[in-house]
Coordinates of C-alpha atoms (C1' of nucleotides) and ligand atoms in Angstrom, one line a residue:
Chain A
M10 CA -1.5 47.6 -134.7
K11 CA 1.6 48.6 -132.8
E12 CA -0.8 50.6 -130.6
L13 CA -3.2 47.7 -129.9
L14 CA -0.3 45.5 -128.9
R15 CA 1.2 48.1 -126.7
T16 CA -2.0 49.0 -124.9
K17 CA -2.5 45.3 -124.2
G18 CA 1.0 45.0 -122.8
F19 CA 2.7 43.1 -125.7
K20 CA 5.9 44.1 -127.4
S21 CA 6.2 44.9 -131.1
T22 CA 8.7 43.0 -133.0
P23 CA 9.5 42.7 -136.7
Q24 CA 8.4 39.1 -136.8
R25 CA 5.2 39.9 -135.0
E26 CA 4.3 42.7 -137.3
L27 CA 5.0 40.6 -140.3
I28 CA 3.0 37.7 -139.0
F29 CA 0.0 39.9 -138.2
D30 CA 0.2 41.6 -141.6
C31 CA 0.4 38.3 -143.4
F32 CA -2.5 36.8 -141.4
F33 CA -4.8 39.7 -142.3
S34 CA -3.7 39.7 -145.9
L35 CA -4.4 36.1 -146.4
G36 CA -7.9 34.8 -146.8
K37 CA -10.1 33.3 -144.1
H38 CA -9.5 29.9 -142.5
V39 CA -5.7 29.9 -142.5
S40 CA -3.7 27.1 -140.9
V41 CA -0.5 27.6 -139.0
D42 CA 1.5 26.1 -141.9
E43 CA -0.2 28.1 -144.5
L44 CA 0.6 31.3 -142.7
Y45 CA 4.1 30.0 -142.0
Q46 CA 4.7 29.5 -145.7
K47 CA 3.4 33.0 -146.5
V48 CA 5.5 34.6 -143.8
R49 CA 8.7 32.8 -145.0
E50 CA 8.2 34.2 -148.5
L51 CA 8.9 37.6 -146.9
D52 CA 11.3 36.5 -144.2
P53 CA 12.7 33.0 -144.2
S54 CA 14.3 33.4 -140.8
V55 CA 11.0 33.4 -139.0
G56 CA 10.4 30.2 -137.0
H57 CA 7.5 27.9 -137.0
S58 CA 6.9 28.4 -133.3
T59 CA 6.8 32.1 -133.6
V60 CA 4.1 31.9 -136.2
W61 CA 2.2 29.5 -134.0
R62 CA 2.6 31.7 -130.9
N63 CA 1.5 34.9 -132.6
L64 CA -1.5 33.1 -134.1
K65 CA -2.5 32.3 -130.6
L66 CA -1.9 35.9 -129.6
I67 CA -4.1 37.1 -132.4
C68 CA -6.8 34.9 -130.9
L69 CA -6.1 36.1 -127.5
L70 CA -6.6 39.7 -128.7
G71 CA -9.9 38.7 -130.1
L72 CA -8.9 39.3 -133.7
A73 CA -9.4 35.7 -134.8
E74 CA -10.7 32.4 -133.5
E75 CA -9.9 28.8 -134.1
V76 CA -12.0 26.7 -136.4
N77 CA -12.0 22.9 -136.2
I78 CA -13.6 21.1 -139.0
G79 CA -12.5 17.7 -137.7
D80 CA -9.6 17.0 -140.1
G81 CA -7.1 17.5 -137.4
I82 CA -5.9 20.9 -138.7
T83 CA -6.7 24.0 -136.7
R84 CA -7.6 26.9 -138.8
Y85 CA -7.8 30.6 -137.8
D86 CA -10.7 32.7 -138.9
R87 CA -10.7 36.4 -138.7
T88 CA -13.3 37.6 -136.2
T89 CA -16.3 39.0 -138.0
P90 CA -18.7 41.7 -136.7
K91 CA -21.5 39.2 -136.9
P92 CA -21.2 35.5 -136.4
H93 CA -21.3 33.4 -139.5
G94 CA -21.8 29.8 -140.3
H95 CA -19.8 27.4 -142.4
F96 CA -20.8 24.9 -145.1
F97 CA -18.2 22.2 -145.2
C98 CA -18.1 20.0 -148.3
R99 CA -17.1 16.5 -147.4
S100 CA -15.8 15.9 -150.9
C101 CA -13.7 18.9 -151.8
K102 CA -13.2 20.2 -148.2
K103 CA -14.3 23.6 -149.3
L104 CA -15.4 25.9 -146.5
L105 CA -18.1 28.4 -147.5
E106 CA -19.6 31.0 -145.2
F107 CA -23.2 32.0 -144.8
D108 CA -25.2 34.4 -142.8
V109 CA -26.7 33.2 -139.6
G110 CA -28.8 36.2 -138.7
S111 CA -31.9 34.2 -139.1
V112 CA -31.0 31.7 -136.5
M113 CA -29.3 33.8 -133.8
G114 CA -32.5 34.8 -132.2
A115 CA -33.5 31.2 -131.5
L116 CA -30.0 30.3 -130.3
V117 CA -29.8 33.2 -127.9
E118 CA -33.2 32.2 -126.6
A119 CA -32.1 28.6 -126.2
A120 CA -29.0 29.7 -124.2
H121 CA -31.2 31.9 -122.1
E122 CA -33.5 29.0 -121.1
F123 CA -30.5 27.1 -119.9
E124 CA -29.1 30.1 -118.1
F125 CA -26.1 29.8 -120.3
E126 CA -24.1 32.9 -121.1
P127 CA -23.0 32.5 -124.7
D128 CA -19.8 34.2 -126.0
G129 CA -19.3 32.2 -129.2
Y130 CA -21.2 30.3 -131.8
K131 CA -20.2 27.5 -134.1
I132 CA -22.6 26.7 -136.8
E133 CA -21.5 24.2 -139.4
I134 CA -23.4 22.4 -142.0
Q135 CA -21.7 19.4 -143.6
G136 CA -22.6 17.8 -146.9
Y137 CA -21.8 18.2 -150.5
C138 CA -21.5 21.3 -152.6
S139 CA -23.2 21.7 -155.9
D140 CA -19.9 21.2 -157.8
C141 CA -19.2 17.9 -156.1
R142 CA -22.8 16.6 -156.5
Q143 CA -22.6 17.2 -160.2
D144 CA -19.5 15.1 -160.4
G145 CA -21.3 12.3 -158.6
R146 CA -19.2 12.6 -155.5
T147 CA -21.6 11.6 -152.7
N148 CA -20.8 9.0 -150.1
D149 CA -22.5 5.6 -150.0
V150 CA -23.6 3.2 -147.3
A151 CA -21.1 1.1 -145.5
T152 CA -20.4 -2.3 -147.1
G153 CA -16.7 -3.0 -146.4
S154 CA -14.9 -4.0 -143.3
A155 CA -14.1 -1.9 -140.3
N156 CA -10.5 -1.7 -141.4
D157 CA -11.4 0.0 -144.6
E158 CA -11.1 3.6 -143.4
R159 CA -9.2 4.5 -146.5
K160 CA -12.4 5.8 -148.1
A161 CA -12.6 8.8 -145.8
Chain B
M26 CA -27.0 -6.0 -133.0
K27 CA -25.5 -9.2 -134.4
E28 CA -28.1 -8.9 -137.0
L29 CA -27.3 -5.3 -138.0
L30 CA -23.7 -6.2 -138.3
R31 CA -24.3 -9.2 -140.4
T32 CA -26.7 -7.5 -142.8
K33 CA -24.0 -4.9 -143.4
G34 CA -21.4 -7.5 -144.0
F35 CA -19.5 -7.3 -140.8
K36 CA -18.5 -10.1 -138.5
S37 CA -19.6 -10.5 -135.0
T38 CA -16.8 -11.0 -132.4
P39 CA -16.8 -11.0 -128.6
Q40 CA -14.7 -7.9 -128.6
R41 CA -17.0 -6.1 -131.0
E42 CA -20.1 -7.0 -129.1
L43 CA -18.5 -5.9 -125.8
I44 CA -17.4 -2.6 -127.3
F45 CA -20.8 -1.9 -128.8
D46 CA -22.5 -2.7 -125.6
C47 CA -20.2 -0.5 -123.5
F48 CA -20.5 2.4 -125.9
F49 CA -24.3 2.4 -125.7
S50 CA -24.2 1.9 -121.9
L51 CA -21.9 4.8 -121.4
G52 CA -23.3 8.3 -121.6
K53 CA -23.0 10.6 -124.5
H54 CA -19.8 12.2 -125.8
V55 CA -17.4 9.4 -125.1
S56 CA -13.7 9.5 -126.1
V57 CA -11.8 6.5 -127.3
D58 CA -9.9 6.2 -124.1
E59 CA -13.0 6.5 -121.9
L60 CA -14.6 3.7 -123.8
Y61 CA -11.3 1.8 -123.7
Q62 CA -11.2 2.0 -120.0
K63 CA -14.8 0.9 -119.6
V64 CA -14.2 -2.1 -121.9
R65 CA -11.1 -3.1 -120.1
E66 CA -13.0 -3.3 -116.9
L67 CA -14.9 -6.2 -118.4
D68 CA -12.1 -7.7 -120.6
P69 CA -8.6 -6.4 -120.0
S70 CA -7.4 -8.2 -123.1
V71 CA -9.1 -6.0 -125.6
G72 CA -6.7 -3.7 -127.4
H73 CA -6.8 0.0 -127.9
S74 CA -6.8 -0.2 -131.6
T75 CA -9.8 -2.6 -131.6
V76 CA -11.8 -0.1 -129.5
W77 CA -10.8 2.7 -131.9
R78 CA -11.7 0.7 -135.0
N79 CA -15.0 -0.3 -133.7
L80 CA -15.8 3.2 -132.7
K81 CA -15.2 4.1 -136.3
L82 CA -17.4 1.2 -137.3
I83 CA -20.2 2.5 -135.1
C84 CA -19.9 5.8 -136.9
L85 CA -19.9 4.1 -140.3
L86 CA -23.1 2.3 -139.4
G87 CA -24.6 5.6 -138.6
L88 CA -25.1 4.9 -134.9
A89 CA -22.8 7.7 -133.7
E90 CA -20.9 10.6 -135.0
E91 CA -17.7 12.4 -134.0
V92 CA -17.9 15.5 -132.0
N93 CA -14.9 17.9 -131.9
I94 CA -15.0 20.6 -129.3
G95 CA -11.5 21.8 -130.1
D96 CA -9.6 20.3 -127.2
G97 CA -7.9 17.8 -129.5
I98 CA -10.0 14.9 -128.3
T99 CA -12.5 13.3 -130.6
R100 CA -15.7 12.3 -128.8
Y101 CA -18.4 10.0 -130.1
D102 CA -22.0 11.0 -129.7
R103 CA -24.9 8.6 -130.2
T104 CA -26.9 9.6 -133.2
T105 CA -30.2 11.1 -132.2
P106 CA -33.4 11.0 -134.2
K107 CA -33.4 14.8 -134.4
P108 CA -30.2 16.8 -134.6
H109 CA -29.3 18.6 -131.3
G110 CA -27.0 21.4 -130.4
H111 CA -24.3 21.6 -127.7
F112 CA -23.6 24.2 -125.0
F113 CA -19.9 24.0 -124.2
C114 CA -18.8 25.6 -121.0
R115 CA -15.3 27.1 -121.3
S116 CA -14.8 26.7 -117.6
C117 CA -16.0 23.3 -116.5
K118 CA -15.9 21.8 -120.0
K119 CA -19.4 20.5 -119.6
L120 CA -21.3 19.6 -122.7
L121 CA -25.0 20.2 -122.5
E122 CA -27.5 19.4 -125.3
F123 CA -30.4 21.5 -126.5
D124 CA -33.1 21.2 -129.1
V125 CA -32.4 22.9 -132.4
G126 CA -35.8 22.3 -134.0
S127 CA -36.4 26.1 -134.0
V128 CA -33.3 26.7 -136.1
M129 CA -33.4 23.8 -138.6
G130 CA -35.8 25.5 -140.9
A131 CA -33.5 28.5 -141.4
L132 CA -30.4 26.3 -141.8
V133 CA -32.0 24.1 -144.4
E134 CA -33.1 27.1 -146.3
A135 CA -29.6 28.6 -146.1
A136 CA -28.2 25.4 -147.5
H137 CA -30.7 25.4 -150.3
E138 CA -29.8 28.9 -151.3
F139 CA -26.2 27.8 -151.8
E140 CA -27.3 24.6 -153.6
F141 CA -25.6 22.8 -150.8
E142 CA -26.9 19.3 -149.9
P143 CA -26.7 19.0 -146.2
D144 CA -26.2 15.7 -144.4
G145 CA -25.0 16.9 -141.0
Y146 CA -25.3 19.8 -138.7
K147 CA -23.0 21.0 -136.0
I148 CA -24.4 23.7 -133.7
E149 CA -22.3 24.6 -130.7
I150 CA -22.7 27.5 -128.3
Q151 CA -19.7 28.3 -126.2
G152 CA -19.7 30.3 -123.0
Y153 CA -20.2 29.8 -119.4
C154 CA -22.8 27.8 -117.6
S155 CA -24.8 29.1 -114.7
D156 CA -22.7 27.2 -112.2
C157 CA -19.4 28.6 -113.3
R158 CA -20.8 32.1 -113.6
Q159 CA -21.9 32.0 -109.9
D160 CA -18.4 30.9 -109.0
G161 CA -17.1 33.9 -110.9
R162 CA -15.3 31.8 -113.5
T163 CA -15.4 34.0 -116.6
N164 CA -12.4 34.8 -118.7
D165 CA -10.8 38.2 -118.8
V166 CA -9.0 40.3 -121.4
A167 CA -5.5 39.5 -122.3
T168 CA -2.8 41.1 -120.2
G169 CA 0.1 38.7 -120.2
S170 CA 2.6 37.7 -122.9
A171 CA 2.1 35.6 -125.9
N172 CA 3.9 32.8 -124.2
D173 CA 1.5 32.7 -121.4
E174 CA -0.9 30.2 -122.8
R175 CA -1.1 28.4 -119.6
K176 CA -4.3 30.0 -118.7
A177 CA -6.3 28.2 -121.3
Chain C
dA17 C1' -17.7 -31.4 -138.3
dT18 C1' -14.0 -29.7 -141.4
dT19 C1' -11.8 -26.3 -143.9
dG20 C1' -10.0 -22.2 -146.1
dA21 C1' -10.5 -17.4 -147.4
dA22 C1' -11.5 -13.1 -145.6
dA23 C1' -12.0 -10.3 -141.6
dA24 C1' -10.7 -9.0 -137.1
dT25 C1' -7.6 -8.5 -133.4
dG26 C1' -3.6 -6.6 -130.4
dA27 C1' 1.0 -5.0 -129.8
dA28 C1' 3.9 -2.0 -131.4
dA29 C1' 5.5 1.4 -134.3
dG30 C1' 4.6 5.4 -137.2
dT31 C1' 2.4 9.8 -138.3
dC32 C1' 1.7 14.5 -137.8
dG33 C1' 0.0 18.8 -135.9
dT34 C1' 0.6 20.9 -131.7
dT35 C1' 3.1 22.6 -127.7
dT36 C1' 7.1 23.1 -124.7
dT37 C1' 11.9 23.8 -123.7
dC38 C1' 15.9 26.5 -123.4
dA39 C1' 19.7 29.3 -124.7
dA40 C1' 20.3 33.4 -127.3
dT41 C1' 18.4 37.8 -128.8
dT42 C1' 15.8 41.9 -128.6
dG43 C1' 12.4 45.7 -127.3
dG44 C1' 11.2 49.3 -124.3
dC45 C1' 11.7 51.9 -120.3
dG46 C1' 14.5 54.5 -117.1
Chain D
dC11 C1' 23.4 53.3 -122.8
dG12 C1' 22.0 49.3 -119.6
dC13 C1' 18.9 46.3 -117.6
dC14 C1' 15.3 42.8 -117.5
dA15 C1' 11.4 40.8 -119.0
dA16 C1' 9.4 39.5 -123.3
dT17 C1' 10.3 37.3 -127.6
dT18 C1' 12.4 34.4 -130.7
dG19 C1' 14.0 29.9 -133.2
dA20 C1' 15.6 25.2 -133.3
dA21 C1' 14.9 21.2 -131.6
dA22 C1' 12.7 18.0 -128.8
dA23 C1' 8.6 16.5 -126.5
dC24 C1' 4.0 15.4 -126.6
dG25 C1' -0.1 13.0 -127.5
dA26 C1' -4.1 11.6 -130.1
dC27 C1' -4.8 9.2 -134.0
dT28 C1' -3.7 5.7 -137.5
dT29 C1' -1.3 2.0 -139.7
dT30 C1' 1.3 -2.2 -139.8
dC31 C1' 1.8 -7.0 -139.5
dA32 C1' 1.8 -11.5 -137.6
dT33 C1' -1.6 -14.2 -135.5
dT34 C1' -6.3 -15.5 -134.4
dT35 C1' -11.1 -16.0 -135.4
dT36 C1' -15.4 -16.0 -137.9
dC37 C1' -18.4 -18.0 -141.0
dA38 C1' -20.0 -19.8 -145.3
dA39 C1' -19.1 -23.6 -148.2
dT40 C1' -18.1 -28.2 -148.2
Ligands
MN3 MN1 -15.3 31.6 -141.5
MN4 MN1 -24.5 15.4 -128.1
ZN5 ZN1 -17.4 20.1 -152.8
ZN6 ZN1 -19.4 25.5 -116.4

DNA sequence: ATTGAAAATGAAAGTCGTTTTCAATTGGCG
DNA sequence: CGCCAATTGAAAACGACTTTCATTTTCAAT
């Protein structure tokens, strides 16, 4: 890791090493605050902005990418050899991954038709997972007022 | 439109009618502020929160859905009969639409395997459009410091 | 047409994740 | 070592989104 940083012209610091380690030891789809908490378990002196900046650096190095599921919280997903898709459950907010090998061909072709040079894919399926469906947690048609956003 | 609102239990107001009209007269992928500006051209007394609330209502009625391309600005896209995908150019921020009929089968199947009940699809391909590629606007590997985010 | 309850509006304030600022510290090279 | 740019951390700034609340308006029932 030190090597990768140095070859790219970045310095190695204790905080940086710790943040990188924690990021890769945590699961997928980590938010700044989740990583911040984890880091502070091991070194409470590390600042929030340092975690944020190094998460950005991890992305810059191509080791992770931002994931936006629309809840206002940016999460960071370790880059995988092959692109993968996400199931996002509207009820329990779970984020499951699935293989997208079967659709990549068509997507690459679509990009080619538009003379678009793709370098990233975001494939997300929203809905309800089996757990939540069994508990009867599916949304219903609108009936209230426009002010009633509290059901989201 | 008045009818649709009433059958769903919402009241019809001049502001609401105006906002709905403006939304559908504007192009796709409209942000709150873009719509707000358009509305204020015709009635400068309409408030920001009213535009926001009615945009939410439009979504609630199933006439549009939120689009999040990761720049922190929520945009609203008119619901189309068939789902469509987006090409997002990292350089000029253009958002182009493309047909996803050729991938829906595989996605539905993937969802089925996970016992996931899909009710929305988000398919986005990031990269560079032909215009920007001709102008040599493609990103390069990281070389600066972690603080240098100003290139984004 | 009148009326009253519920919904909608608009200005302002609040929320909250993200990003910047800046002074102090530190890493890495000579 | 000694320098200088990179990095750090606390705090403030930012900005889109959301809520609050007093006032106004709609609309269904008189
Ligand atoms: Mn993932
Ligand atoms: Mn669209
Ligand atoms: Zn669920
Ligand atoms: Zn472009």
